[in-house]
Amino acid sequence: MRINRLVIVGGILAALVPTILLGLGFTLKMRSWLIDTTIRQQEAFVAEASIYIDRVLTDHANALDFAASQIAGGTAGLADSSPMLRALKTSFPLFDRVLLANLEGIVEAAEPNQAENGQSPLGINISDRGYFREALRASKAVIDPAVFIGRTSGLPLMAIAAPVKAADGRVTGVVFATIQLGAVTELTSRLNLGRTGHAVIAARDGKTVAHPQEDFVHKQFSFVGLPIWQHLARGPSGTIENYADEAGAARFAAFSTIPATGWRIWMSQTHGEINEVFTQRLLEAAIWPLVSLLGGAILAFLLARVIAAPITRLQETADAIAGGDLDRRAPEAGPAEVARLAGAVNAMAQALQHRIERERAARASIEATVNEYGRYAERVAGGDFTERLEVGNAGDLERLGHALNSMSGSLALLIGEIRQATNQLGSASAEILAATTQQAAATAEEAAAVQQMASSVHELRQAGDAMANRTQTLLEVAQKTETVAETGLQSVEDTVRMVEDGRQRLETLAERVIGFSERTHEIAELNATVGELAEKSNLLAVNASIEAAKAGEAGRGFAVVASEVKELADQSKTASAQVRRIISEIQRSAQAAVIAAEQYARSADASVATSRQSGAAISMLSSRVTEASQTARQNLMAAEQQQASIEQIALAVDNIESSSAQTVAATGQVEQSARSLHDLARSLDAIVGRISLRQGS
């Protein structure tokens, strides 16, 4: 590239590079600042909106609580509270409907008292509604964060409820009001930034509470499965730099939490709109960098014309000198630096001309000397050390000639010494090779013996492992048997104790049965007395009937009494007979129980004796098992000590085997080295022999 074009390009780049760097820095900073500013605005808006919605809902809850207190303090019943509900609906138009229900959840008053479908809400049961149960439980006004569909309107609603408490603190009903979520959407619709900005509210379960598109609210769209919900779960408030909305568009947002309901409200805007705003501002600000770039290009063109002309003439002079025209000189004109450069080029051309002439003369002398030294070096390389160079006055080449003569003499002496050393090396290497071969054979035999010993030690170690495992198994079986014996002994003792206890209880029961049998004899005597009384009462009733018949009409009432007494006597006789039969059965059962108790007592005595014999046998077995367990434990300790000793021996044998293998390998390497050394000695002897023969000739 010519210098004028280079200067122009350099000037343009000098203006363009800072402009580009400033533009990139401005671009990155401007876009970051724009997004950060918008997010901060969104954060402030959603914080204020959450506080505002919380205040609105709290005010409505307080108003509903006040209305409930007024209804509770009035003289009219729940059904006559329509004026208070109407006043509450008029003062707070955000309420869609205000209703009053009794403790059973039946609606008794409503404002308005007619739904959109023409039906009256009176008589509807709301006892299954969460806000109704929560108001009764909390005994204060509650704001239900859940979103539900109205039974009559079919629209998504939220509810606020407050209990109606009497003067004694007793709850007599619940006043509640519904708010259409469209009203909440209208409140949030005022929050927007730019063309694509909007605010959204979602309940705790992710269902839509407020959205610019009403279908999201009516269809109860849930955000739980979307990326935005993962960001909202990080905390009560914050910012989101990038996420994909329900339509897949890239957005950034700020979110907050409404304290009264726990709803999440967030305000977002698309990155595409921010990019459009940023691009528009960038285009508006790009005019000044373009103007500066154009000015830099013009200045670079003018500067190139001033600098390029003298440099072009200097370049032509340099090209001529390089072509061999050493008489050519450059004009010393133009800028100071270029003029000094032209003078330096002229001086260089003159000095170069004189130096070329001197070098031509010196080159011829050097070439002759170098040719002679080369021929001498060829003779030395061929093995001729008898001749010497004739060195004249040639400066540095003179020192080179003396060095070559000294080198030739030293090489002749060195070759003689090498010949003697080669002879000695040949005889020594032969002796080393023979000794190494014998050592390798002995080492191989020793390694075979060590391997056989290592195999025997490994078999011994395996046998020790098997014996230790069998001893360990025997110890475990003995310990388990000891545990079982102790458990069996304890069970026998418990059985003996339980049998003796049962025998004592059975003896007590037999005594009580005998006493009860004696009581039955007394009852039988009393029953006999009752039978006699019944016979006498019957006889008395017959006599009374006779006397009443004699008295005629005056004794009719006495006859009725006599008849009743006779009937009572008959019943007493019947009852007495039944009592005698029952007493007989009780006595037979008591005798059978006493006999069974005596048989059980005898069996219990036999069982106790047998159990005690079993306990003694199990105790003796437990002591024998304990002794066997101790013996097995001692055997195991001895086996472990023996195994540890075998392990140490095996480890030592393994080390010996490894060392033996290393020794065999090292001996083989030494034998190979000895053979190589012997071959090298023979080769050196042949080489030195050839040189000495040529030198001798």
XYZ file of C-alpha atoms in Angstrom, residues 302-600:
299
model
C -4.594 16.559 3.350
C -1.930 15.198 5.680
C -1.163 12.368 3.256
C -0.454 14.869 0.465
C 1.994 16.796 2.680
C 3.875 13.679 3.873
C 3.701 11.381 0.876
C 5.505 13.519 -1.817
C 9.018 13.740 -0.142
C 8.777 10.132 0.954
C 7.942 9.070 -2.599
C 11.087 10.795 -3.927
C 13.159 9.193 -1.165
C 11.722 5.796 -2.094
C 12.755 6.252 -5.755
C 16.339 7.085 -4.687
C 16.478 4.024 -2.397
C 15.211 1.802 -5.246
C 17.996 3.119 -7.542
C 20.723 2.505 -4.916
C 19.367 -1.003 -4.329
C 19.537 -1.566 -8.076
C 23.318 -0.801 -8.093
C 23.315 2.920 -8.934
C 25.528 4.009 -6.021
C 26.041 7.467 -7.579
C 22.319 8.360 -7.138
C 21.490 10.897 -4.333
C 18.103 11.880 -2.796
C 16.942 15.562 -2.560
C 17.100 16.718 1.073
C 13.771 18.615 1.170
C 10.331 18.316 2.843
C 9.600 17.852 6.560
C 12.602 17.884 8.925
C 12.426 14.162 9.631
C 12.178 13.304 5.923
C 15.097 15.688 5.098
C 17.299 14.071 7.762
C 16.297 10.662 6.433
C 17.330 11.676 2.899
C 20.751 12.895 4.173
C 21.230 9.582 6.026
C 20.347 7.637 2.867
C 22.903 9.654 0.833
C 25.646 9.093 3.465
C 24.784 5.399 3.565
C 25.118 5.139 -0.212
C 28.558 6.787 -0.171
C 29.827 4.589 2.726
C 28.435 1.518 1.035
C 30.310 2.361 -2.151
C 33.720 2.594 -0.332
C 33.073 -0.583 1.688
C 32.257 -2.612 -1.409
C 35.576 -1.702 -2.967
C 37.545 -2.775 0.176
C 35.653 -6.018 0.498
C 36.355 -7.016 -3.078
C 40.144 -6.906 -2.435
C 39.885 -8.784 0.879
C 37.635 -11.441 -0.600
C 40.250 -12.601 -3.121
C 42.917 -13.093 -0.378
C 40.542 -14.922 1.899
C 39.374 -17.241 -0.856
C 42.949 -18.407 -1.584
C 43.717 -19.088 2.111
C 40.412 -20.898 2.676
C 41.015 -23.119 -0.338
C 44.426 -24.178 1.058
C 42.980 -24.858 4.541
C 40.201 -26.902 2.958
C 42.609 -29.162 1.132
C 44.552 -29.725 4.395
C 41.390 -30.622 6.264
C 40.506 -33.149 3.578
C 43.888 -34.866 4.028
C 43.474 -35.011 7.827
C 39.950 -36.417 7.400
C 41.456 -39.112 5.154
C 43.866 -40.214 7.955
C 47.017 -38.390 6.895
C 48.529 -36.750 10.035
C 52.133 -36.388 8.706
C 51.844 -32.973 6.954
C 51.510 -29.461 8.481
C 50.151 -26.167 7.133
C 52.428 -23.312 6.125
C 50.834 -20.386 7.998
C 51.551 -16.869 6.838
C 50.471 -13.420 8.082
C 46.695 -13.732 7.462
C 45.150 -12.262 10.625
C 42.309 -14.400 11.971
C 43.036 -17.082 9.399
C 46.583 -17.338 10.822
C 45.188 -18.403 14.189
C 42.947 -20.905 12.411
C 46.004 -22.440 10.633
C 47.946 -22.869 13.899
C 44.850 -24.413 15.479
C 44.535 -26.905 12.610
C 48.218 -27.929 12.986
C 47.782 -28.413 16.746
C 44.599 -30.402 16.194
C 46.368 -32.742 13.748
C 49.172 -33.487 16.217
C 46.749 -34.029 19.102
C 44.643 -36.393 17.042
C 47.721 -38.482 16.176
C 48.592 -38.868 19.891
C 44.963 -39.553 20.811
C 44.639 -42.340 18.275
C 47.709 -44.083 19.713
C 46.263 -43.939 23.208
C 42.875 -45.134 21.954
C 44.543 -48.154 20.319
C 46.132 -49.206 23.617
C 42.906 -48.627 25.563
C 40.947 -50.612 22.989
C 43.195 -53.622 23.439
C 42.773 -53.448 27.242
C 39.006 -52.920 26.901
C 38.655 -56.002 24.688
C 40.354 -58.328 27.190
C 38.444 -56.842 30.172
C 35.065 -57.055 28.415
C 35.671 -60.729 27.600
C 36.352 -61.460 31.291
C 33.275 -59.440 32.386
C 31.074 -61.271 29.869
C 32.154 -64.694 31.176
C 31.571 -63.710 34.841
C 28.210 -62.141 34.043
C 27.014 -65.264 32.239
C 27.814 -67.428 35.301
C 26.118 -64.909 37.643
C 22.953 -64.857 35.473
C 22.655 -68.674 35.632
C 23.053 -68.691 39.453
C 20.546 -65.874 39.888
C 17.954 -67.687 37.763
C 18.259 -70.820 39.948
C 17.901 -68.713 43.111
C 14.782 -66.965 41.706
C 13.154 -70.365 40.955
C 13.761 -71.475 44.568
C 12.332 -68.201 45.930
C 9.210 -68.580 43.776
C 8.649 -72.147 45.069
C 9.014 -70.902 48.678
C 6.589 -68.006 47.999
C 4.010 -70.456 46.595
C 4.274 -72.591 49.768
C 3.882 -69.524 52.027
C 0.795 -68.389 50.084
C -0.784 -71.859 50.486
C -0.020 -71.682 54.233
C -1.630 -68.213 54.426
C -4.791 -69.475 52.654
C -5.009 -72.408 55.086
C -4.633 -69.957 58.006
C -7.417 -67.766 56.574
C -9.747 -70.775 56.281
C -8.985 -71.856 59.883
C -9.579 -68.284 61.172
C -12.898 -68.092 59.297
C -14.048 -71.440 60.741
C -13.026 -70.305 64.240
C -14.909 -67.022 63.783
C -18.014 -68.943 62.627
C -17.747 -71.273 65.644
C -17.452 -68.255 67.969
C -20.539 -66.611 66.439
C -22.551 -69.852 66.749
C -21.425 -70.221 70.398
C -22.387 -66.617 71.183
C -25.806 -67.046 69.549
C -26.327 -70.334 71.448
C -25.353 -68.607 74.700
C -27.880 -65.841 73.997
C -30.602 -68.383 73.174
C -29.821 -70.334 76.386
C -30.066 -67.179 78.503
C -33.360 -66.289 76.793
C -34.731 -69.824 77.359
C -33.715 -69.775 81.044
C -35.446 -66.428 81.490
C -38.562 -67.781 79.704
C -38.649 -70.870 81.998
C -38.368 -68.667 85.088
C -41.176 -66.439 83.779
C -43.314 -69.547 83.059
C -42.778 -70.900 86.587
C -43.633 -67.546 88.070
C -46.779 -67.226 85.898
C -47.947 -70.812 86.727
C -47.518 -70.222 90.479
C -49.330 -66.921 90.208
C -52.163 -68.590 88.267
C -52.369 -71.390 90.883
C -52.708 -68.842 93.684
C -55.395 -66.935 91.764
C -57.250 -70.196 91.034
C -57.191 -71.152 94.748
C -58.608 -67.725 95.588
C -61.274 -68.201 92.913
C -62.139 -71.657 94.295
C -62.550 -70.203 97.793
C -64.829 -67.510 96.392
C -66.852 -70.135 94.475
C -67.259 -72.173 97.687
C -68.377 -69.046 99.523
C -70.784 -68.248 96.708
C -72.138 -71.824 96.909
C -72.782 -71.332 100.621
C -74.624 -68.121 99.811
C -76.821 -70.053 97.378
C -77.923 -72.313 100.272
C -79.044 -69.213 102.160
C -80.833 -67.982 99.035
C -82.520 -71.409 98.732
C -83.775 -71.132 102.333
C -85.112 -67.651 101.629
C -86.714 -68.914 98.441
C -88.441 -71.701 100.473
C -89.773 -69.064 102.836
C -91.048 -67.062 99.840
C -92.796 -70.238 98.553
C -94.490 -70.759 101.887
C -95.582 -67.129 101.895
C -96.981 -67.591 98.397
C -98.971 -70.687 99.549
C -100.347 -68.792 102.520
C -101.142 -65.756 100.343
C -102.979 -68.006 97.893
C -104.988 -69.598 100.736
C -105.715 -66.159 102.136
C -106.858 -64.950 98.716
C -109.257 -67.935 98.416
C -110.713 -67.189 101.835
C -111.061 -63.528 100.928
C -112.887 -64.422 97.728
C -115.293 -66.598 99.682
C -115.962 -63.848 102.178
C -116.429 -61.303 99.369
C -118.980 -63.594 97.713
C -120.824 -63.802 100.974
C -120.862 -60.002 101.297
C -122.506 -59.617 97.916
C -122.410 -56.243 96.220
C -120.554 -54.617 99.132
C -117.668 -57.079 98.919
C -117.077 -56.745 95.174
C -114.085 -54.404 95.641
C -112.626 -56.757 98.236
C -113.069 -59.604 95.753
C -110.982 -57.737 93.198
C -108.220 -57.262 95.766
C -108.411 -60.949 96.672
C -108.120 -61.853 92.996
C -105.017 -59.683 92.593
C -103.491 -61.208 95.759
C -104.146 -64.693 94.394
C -102.538 -63.800 91.053
C -99.525 -62.332 92.921
C -99.249 -65.508 94.963
C -99.268 -67.613 91.804
C -96.507 -65.475 90.300
C -94.486 -65.791 93.505
C -94.777 -69.584 93.354
C -93.660 -69.586 89.741
C -90.709 -67.286 90.525
C -89.785 -69.417 93.544
C -89.659 -72.528 91.344
C -87.425 -70.751 88.812
C -85.135 -69.533 91.605
C -84.820 -73.101 92.942
C -83.858 -74.350 89.462
C -81.296 -71.542 88.981
C -79.810 -72.175 92.450
C -79.450 -75.876 91.605
C -77.597 -75.040 88.370
C -75.355 -72.555 90.202
C -74.484 -75.153 92.837
C -73.640 -77.770 90.177
C -71.458 -75.194 88.315
C -69.726 -74.196 91.533
C -68.907 -77.826 92.345
C -67.559 -78.343 88.781
C -65.463 -75.168 89.087
C -63.998 -76.295 92.417
C -63.107 -79.705 90.960
C -61.515 -78.083 87.877
C -59.559 -75.703 90.129
C -58.173 -78.625 92.133
C -57.177 -80.453 88.919
C -55.497 -77.307 87.571
